[in-house]
């Protein structure tokens, strides 16, 4: 179950345990603030990107009993999604040309297609994978 850390205007941060069964809760938790802020048109893309990035963190983070932090906030003309985990040594790699038969490995391609830009930054005790979604003239 997601645990709220902040609920500030145009920013929402929560954590989930590093367990696959908690990934579906991320979709609804991300949708809520976007609808409240009037960005319903972005909700499907941001929700799907959040699920892909959280799933990657759950699968690849090697820190036992870790929590995955999810932040959605508005930065200028963009909605920014940030997924952080405590495994600083495993940065995401965009796989290009994965065989169709191979299960998985296409989540970052999907995030790249849904967002305007995405990337990763190292944190003092972990990493943050982020994606930016243009608001396109909508106001909060």
JSON list of N, CA, C and O in Angstrom, two decimals, residues 60-95:
[
{"chain": "A", "resi": 60, "resn": "UNK", "atom": "N", "xyz": [14.92, -4.84, -10.68]},
{"chain": "A", "resi": 60, "resn": "UNK", "atom": "CA", "xyz": [16.37, -4.69, -10.77]},
{"chain": "A", "resi": 60, "resn": "UNK", "atom": "C", "xyz": [17.07, -4.17, -9.52]},
{"chain": "A", "resi": 60, "resn": "UNK", "atom": "O", "xyz": [18.28, -4.30, -9.41]},
{"chain": "A", "resi": 61, "resn": "UNK", "atom": "N", "xyz": [16.34, -3.56, -8.60]},
{"chain": "A", "resi": 61, "resn": "UNK", "atom": "CA", "xyz": [16.96, -3.06, -7.37]},
{"chain": "A", "resi": 61, "resn": "UNK", "atom": "C", "xyz": [17.42, -4.24, -6.52]},
{"chain": "A", "resi": 61, "resn": "UNK", "atom": "O", "xyz": [16.64, -5.12, -6.19]},
{"chain": "A", "resi": 62, "resn": "UNK", "atom": "N", "xyz": [18.70, -4.25, -6.17]},
{"chain": "A", "resi": 62, "resn": "UNK", "atom": "CA", "xyz": [19.27, -5.37, -5.41]},
{"chain": "A", "resi": 62, "resn": "UNK", "atom": "C", "xyz": [19.31, -5.12, -3.91]},
{"chain": "A", "resi": 62, "resn": "UNK", "atom": "O", "xyz": [19.89, -5.90, -3.17]},
{"chain": "A", "resi": 63, "resn": "UNK", "atom": "N", "xyz": [18.70, -4.06, -3.44]},
{"chain": "A", "resi": 63, "resn": "UNK", "atom": "CA", "xyz": [18.69, -3.74, -2.02]},
{"chain": "A", "resi": 63, "resn": "UNK", "atom": "C", "xyz": [17.49, -4.44, -1.37]},
{"chain": "A", "resi": 63, "resn": "UNK", "atom": "O", "xyz": [16.34, -4.18, -1.72]},
{"chain": "A", "resi": 64, "resn": "UNK", "atom": "N", "xyz": [17.77, -5.32, -0.45]},
{"chain": "A", "resi": 64, "resn": "UNK", "atom": "CA", "xyz": [16.72, -6.07, 0.24]},
{"chain": "A", "resi": 64, "resn": "UNK", "atom": "C", "xyz": [15.86, -5.12, 1.07]},
{"chain": "A", "resi": 64, "resn": "UNK", "atom": "O", "xyz": [16.36, -4.19, 1.67]},
{"chain": "A", "resi": 65, "resn": "UNK", "atom": "N", "xyz": [14.58, -5.35, 1.07]},
{"chain": "A", "resi": 65, "resn": "UNK", "atom": "CA", "xyz": [13.60, -4.56, 1.84]},
{"chain": "A", "resi": 65, "resn": "UNK", "atom": "C", "xyz": [13.60, -3.09, 1.45]},
{"chain": "A", "resi": 65, "resn": "UNK", "atom": "O", "xyz": [13.29, -2.22, 2.27]},
{"chain": "A", "resi": 66, "resn": "UNK", "atom": "N", "xyz": [13.92, -2.80, 0.22]},
{"chain": "A", "resi": 66, "resn": "UNK", "atom": "CA", "xyz": [13.94, -1.41, -0.26]},
{"chain": "A", "resi": 66, "resn": "UNK", "atom": "C", "xyz": [12.53, -0.89, -0.44]},
{"chain": "A", "resi": 66, "resn": "UNK", "atom": "O", "xyz": [11.57, -1.65, -0.56]},
{"chain": "A", "resi": 67, "resn": "UNK", "atom": "N", "xyz": [12.42, 0.42, -0.46]},
{"chain": "A", "resi": 67, "resn": "UNK", "atom": "CA", "xyz": [11.18, 1.09, -0.84]},
{"chain": "A", "resi": 67, "resn": "UNK", "atom": "C", "xyz": [11.46, 1.87, -2.11]},
{"chain": "A", "resi": 67, "resn": "UNK", "atom": "O", "xyz": [12.55, 2.40, -2.31]},
{"chain": "A", "resi": 68, "resn": "UNK", "atom": "N", "xyz": [10.45, 1.93, -2.94]},
{"chain": "A", "resi": 68, "resn": "UNK", "atom": "CA", "xyz": [10.52, 2.69, -4.19]},
{"chain": "A", "resi": 68, "resn": "UNK", "atom": "C", "xyz": [9.76, 3.99, -3.95]},
{"chain": "A", "resi": 68, "resn": "UNK", "atom": "O", "xyz": [8.61, 3.97, -3.51]},
{"chain": "A", "resi": 69, "resn": "UNK", "atom": "N", "xyz": [10.39, 5.10, -4.25]},
{"chain": "A", "resi": 69, "resn": "UNK", "atom": "CA", "xyz": [9.75, 6.40, -4.07]},
{"chain": "A", "resi": 69, "resn": "UNK", "atom": "C", "xyz": [9.25, 6.91, -5.42]},
{"chain": "A", "resi": 69, "resn": "UNK", "atom": "O", "xyz": [9.98, 6.89, -6.41]},
{"chain": "A", "resi": 70, "resn": "UNK", "atom": "N", "xyz": [8.00, 7.36, -5.43]},
{"chain": "A", "resi": 70, "resn": "UNK", "atom": "CA", "xyz": [7.36, 7.88, -6.64]},
{"chain": "A", "resi": 70, "resn": "UNK", "atom": "C", "xyz": [6.97, 9.34, -6.37]},
{"chain": "A", "resi": 70, "resn": "UNK", "atom": "O", "xyz": [6.31, 9.63, -5.38]},
{"chain": "A", "resi": 71, "resn": "UNK", "atom": "N", "xyz": [7.41, 10.21, -7.27]},
{"chain": "A", "resi": 71, "resn": "UNK", "atom": "CA", "xyz": [7.04, 11.62, -7.18]},
{"chain": "A", "resi": 71, "resn": "UNK", "atom": "C", "xyz": [6.46, 12.07, -8.50]},
{"chain": "A", "resi": 71, "resn": "UNK", "atom": "O", "xyz": [7.01, 11.76, -9.56]},
{"chain": "A", "resi": 72, "resn": "UNK", "atom": "N", "xyz": [5.36, 12.79, -8.43]},
{"chain": "A", "resi": 72, "resn": "UNK", "atom": "CA", "xyz": [4.76, 13.44, -9.60]},
{"chain": "A", "resi": 72, "resn": "UNK", "atom": "C", "xyz": [4.66, 14.91, -9.23]},
{"chain": "A", "resi": 72, "resn": "UNK", "atom": "O", "xyz": [4.14, 15.26, -8.18]},
{"chain": "A", "resi": 73, "resn": "UNK", "atom": "N", "xyz": [5.19, 15.77, -10.12]},
{"chain": "A", "resi": 73, "resn": "UNK", "atom": "CA", "xyz": [5.10, 17.20, -9.83]},
{"chain": "A", "resi": 73, "resn": "UNK", "atom": "C", "xyz": [5.10, 18.00, -11.11]},
{"chain": "A", "resi": 73, "resn": "UNK", "atom": "O", "xyz": [5.42, 17.47, -12.19]},
{"chain": "A", "resi": 74, "resn": "UNK", "atom": "N", "xyz": [4.71, 19.24, -10.99]},
{"chain": "A", "resi": 74, "resn": "UNK", "atom": "CA", "xyz": [4.69, 20.14, -12.13]},
{"chain": "A", "resi": 74, "resn": "UNK", "atom": "C", "xyz": [5.93, 21.01, -12.06]},
{"chain": "A", "resi": 74, "resn": "UNK", "atom": "O", "xyz": [6.26, 21.56, -11.01]},
{"chain": "A", "resi": 75, "resn": "UNK", "atom": "N", "xyz": [6.63, 21.09, -13.19]},
{"chain": "A", "resi": 75, "resn": "UNK", "atom": "CA", "xyz": [7.82, 21.93, -13.31]},
{"chain": "A", "resi": 75, "resn": "UNK", "atom": "C", "xyz": [7.66, 22.74, -14.59]},
{"chain": "A", "resi": 75, "resn": "UNK", "atom": "O", "xyz": [7.85, 22.21, -15.69]},
{"chain": "A", "resi": 76, "resn": "UNK", "atom": "N", "xyz": [7.27, 23.98, -14.44]},
{"chain": "A", "resi": 76, "resn": "UNK", "atom": "CA", "xyz": [7.03, 24.83, -15.60]},
{"chain": "A", "resi": 76, "resn": "UNK", "atom": "C", "xyz": [5.91, 24.28, -16.45]},
{"chain": "A", "resi": 76, "resn": "UNK", "atom": "O", "xyz": [4.79, 24.11, -15.98]},
{"chain": "A", "resi": 77, "resn": "UNK", "atom": "N", "xyz": [6.22, 23.98, -17.70]},
{"chain": "A", "resi": 77, "resn": "UNK", "atom": "CA", "xyz": [5.22, 23.47, -18.65]},
{"chain": "A", "resi": 77, "resn": "UNK", "atom": "C", "xyz": [5.24, 21.96, -18.75]},
{"chain": "A", "resi": 77, "resn": "UNK", "atom": "O", "xyz": [4.82, 21.40, -19.77]},
{"chain": "A", "resi": 78, "resn": "UNK", "atom": "N", "xyz": [5.74, 21.28, -17.72]},
{"chain": "A", "resi": 78, "resn": "UNK", "atom": "CA", "xyz": [5.86, 19.82, -17.75]},
{"chain": "A", "resi": 78, "resn": "UNK", "atom": "C", "xyz": [5.34, 19.19, -16.48]},
{"chain": "A", "resi": 78, "resn": "UNK", "atom": "O", "xyz": [5.47, 19.76, -15.39]},
{"chain": "A", "resi": 79, "resn": "UNK", "atom": "N", "xyz": [4.78, 18.00, -16.63]},
{"chain": "A", "resi": 79, "resn": "UNK", "atom": "CA", "xyz": [4.55, 17.12, -15.49]},
{"chain": "A", "resi": 79, "resn": "UNK", "atom": "C", "xyz": [5.76, 16.21, -15.45]},
{"chain": "A", "resi": 79, "resn": "UNK", "atom": "O", "xyz": [6.16, 15.64, -16.48]},
{"chain": "A", "resi": 80, "resn": "UNK", "atom": "N", "xyz": [6.37, 16.09, -14.29]},
{"chain": "A", "resi": 80, "resn": "UNK", "atom": "CA", "xyz": [7.57, 15.28, -14.13]},
{"chain": "A", "resi": 80, "resn": "UNK", "atom": "C", "xyz": [7.25, 14.09, -13.24]},
{"chain": "A", "resi": 80, "resn": "UNK", "atom": "O", "xyz": [6.66, 14.25, -12.17]},
{"chain": "A", "resi": 81, "resn": "UNK", "atom": "N", "xyz": [7.64, 12.93, -13.70]},
{"chain": "A", "resi": 81, "resn": "UNK", "atom": "CA", "xyz": [7.50, 11.68, -12.95]},
{"chain": "A", "resi": 81, "resn": "UNK", "atom": "C", "xyz": [8.90, 11.26, -12.54]},
{"chain": "A", "resi": 81, "resn": "UNK", "atom": "O", "xyz": [9.80, 11.21, -13.38]},
{"chain": "A", "resi": 82, "resn": "UNK", "atom": "N", "xyz": [9.10, 10.95, -11.26]},
{"chain": "A", "resi": 82, "resn": "UNK", "atom": "CA", "xyz": [10.40, 10.51, -10.77]},
{"chain": "A", "resi": 82, "resn": "UNK", "atom": "C", "xyz": [10.23, 9.23, -9.96]},
{"chain": "A", "resi": 82, "resn": "UNK", "atom": "O", "xyz": [9.38, 9.18, -9.06]},
{"chain": "A", "resi": 83, "resn": "UNK", "atom": "N", "xyz": [11.01, 8.23, -10.29]},
{"chain": "A", "resi": 83, "resn": "UNK", "atom": "CA", "xyz": [10.99, 6.95, -9.58]},
{"chain": "A", "resi": 83, "resn": "UNK", "atom": "C", "xyz": [12.39, 6.74, -9.02]},
{"chain": "A", "resi": 83, "resn": "UNK", "atom": "O", "xyz": [13.36, 6.67, -9.77]},
{"chain": "A", "resi": 84, "resn": "UNK", "atom": "N", "xyz": [12.49, 6.66, -7.70]},
{"chain": "A", "resi": 84, "resn": "UNK", "atom": "CA", "xyz": [13.79, 6.52, -7.04]},
{"chain": "A", "resi": 84, "resn": "UNK", "atom": "C", "xyz": [13.87, 5.21, -6.28]},
{"chain": "A", "resi": 84, "resn": "UNK", "atom": "O", "xyz": [12.88, 4.76, -5.70]},
{"chain": "A", "resi": 85, "resn": "UNK", "atom": "N", "xyz": [15.08, 4.63, -6.29]},
{"chain": "A", "resi": 85, "resn": "UNK", "atom": "CA", "xyz": [15.33, 3.44, -5.50]},
{"chain": "A", "resi": 85, "resn": "UNK", "atom": "C", "xyz": [16.77, 3.51, -4.97]},
{"chain": "A", "resi": 85, "resn": "UNK", "atom": "O", "xyz": [17.57, 4.29, -5.46]},
{"chain": "A", "resi": 86, "resn": "UNK", "atom": "N", "xyz": [17.09, 2.72, -3.95]},
{"chain": "A", "resi": 86, "resn": "UNK", "atom": "CA", "xyz": [18.39, 2.83, -3.29]},
{"chain": "A", "resi": 86, "resn": "UNK", "atom": "C", "xyz": [19.54, 2.08, -3.96]},
{"chain": "A", "resi": 86, "resn": "UNK", "atom": "O", "xyz": [20.62, 2.00, -3.40]},
{"chain": "A", "resi": 87, "resn": "UNK", "atom": "N", "xyz": [19.35, 1.53, -5.16]},
{"chain": "A", "resi": 87, "resn": "UNK", "atom": "CA", "xyz": [20.42, 0.79, -5.83]},
{"chain": "A", "resi": 87, "resn": "UNK", "atom": "C", "xyz": [21.12, 1.70, -6.83]},
{"chain": "A", "resi": 87, "resn": "UNK", "atom": "O", "xyz": [20.76, 1.78, -7.99]},
{"chain": "A", "resi": 88, "resn": "UNK", "atom": "N", "xyz": [22.14, 2.40, -6.38]},
{"chain": "A", "resi": 88, "resn": "UNK", "atom": "CA", "xyz": [22.86, 3.37, -7.19]},
{"chain": "A", "resi": 88, "resn": "UNK", "atom": "C", "xyz": [23.70, 2.72, -8.29]},
{"chain": "A", "resi": 88, "resn": "UNK", "atom": "O", "xyz": [24.01, 3.34, -9.30]},
{"chain": "A", "resi": 89, "resn": "UNK", "atom": "N", "xyz": [24.07, 1.46, -8.12]},
{"chain": "A", "resi": 89, "resn": "UNK", "atom": "CA", "xyz": [24.98, 0.81, -9.05]},
{"chain": "A", "resi": 89, "resn": "UNK", "atom": "C", "xyz": [24.31, 0.28, -10.31]},
{"chain": "A", "resi": 89, "resn": "UNK", "atom": "O", "xyz": [25.00, -0.07, -11.26]},
{"chain": "A", "resi": 90, "resn": "UNK", "atom": "N", "xyz": [23.00, 0.20, -10.35]},
{"chain": "A", "resi": 90, "resn": "UNK", "atom": "CA", "xyz": [22.32, -0.37, -11.51]},
{"chain": "A", "resi": 90, "resn": "UNK", "atom": "C", "xyz": [21.49, 0.69, -12.21]},
{"chain": "A", "resi": 90, "resn": "UNK", "atom": "O", "xyz": [20.32, 0.87, -11.93]},
{"chain": "A", "resi": 91, "resn": "UNK", "atom": "N", "xyz": [22.13, 1.38, -13.15]},
{"chain": "A", "resi": 91, "resn": "UNK", "atom": "CA", "xyz": [21.45, 2.42, -13.90]},
{"chain": "A", "resi": 91, "resn": "UNK", "atom": "C", "xyz": [20.72, 1.78, -15.09]},
{"chain": "A", "resi": 91, "resn": "UNK", "atom": "O", "xyz": [21.20, 0.78, -15.65]},
{"chain": "A", "resi": 92, "resn": "UNK", "atom": "N", "xyz": [19.57, 2.33, -15.48]},
{"chain": "A", "resi": 92, "resn": "UNK", "atom": "CA", "xyz": [18.80, 1.73, -16.56]},
{"chain": "A", "resi": 92, "resn": "UNK", "atom": "C", "xyz": [19.48, 1.90, -17.91]},
{"chain": "A", "resi": 92, "resn": "UNK", "atom": "O", "xyz": [20.17, 2.89, -18.16]},
{"chain": "A", "resi": 93, "resn": "UNK", "atom": "N", "xyz": [19.28, 0.91, -18.77]},
{"chain": "A", "resi": 93, "resn": "UNK", "atom": "CA", "xyz": [19.79, 0.93, -20.13]},
{"chain": "A", "resi": 93, "resn": "UNK", "atom": "C", "xyz": [18.64, 0.77, -21.11]},
{"chain": "A", "resi": 93, "resn": "UNK", "atom": "O", "xyz": [17.83, -0.14, -20.95]},
{"chain": "A", "resi": 94, "resn": "UNK", "atom": "N", "xyz": [18.60, 1.65, -22.08]},
{"chain": "A", "resi": 94, "resn": "UNK", "atom": "CA", "xyz": [17.58, 1.55, -23.12]},
{"chain": "A", "resi": 94, "resn": "UNK", "atom": "C", "xyz": [18.02, 0.48, -24.12]},
{"chain": "A", "resi": 94, "resn": "UNK", "atom": "O", "xyz": [19.07, 0.58, -24.73]},
{"chain": "A", "resi": 95, "resn": "UNK", "atom": "N", "xyz": [17.23, -0.58, -24.22]},
{"chain": "A", "resi": 95, "resn": "UNK", "atom": "CA", "xyz": [17.54, -1.66, -25.16]},
{"chain": "A", "resi": 95, "resn": "UNK", "atom": "C", "xyz": [16.88, -1.35, -26.49]},
{"chain": "A", "resi": 95, "resn": "UNK", "atom": "O", "xyz": [15.68, -1.18, -26.57]}
]
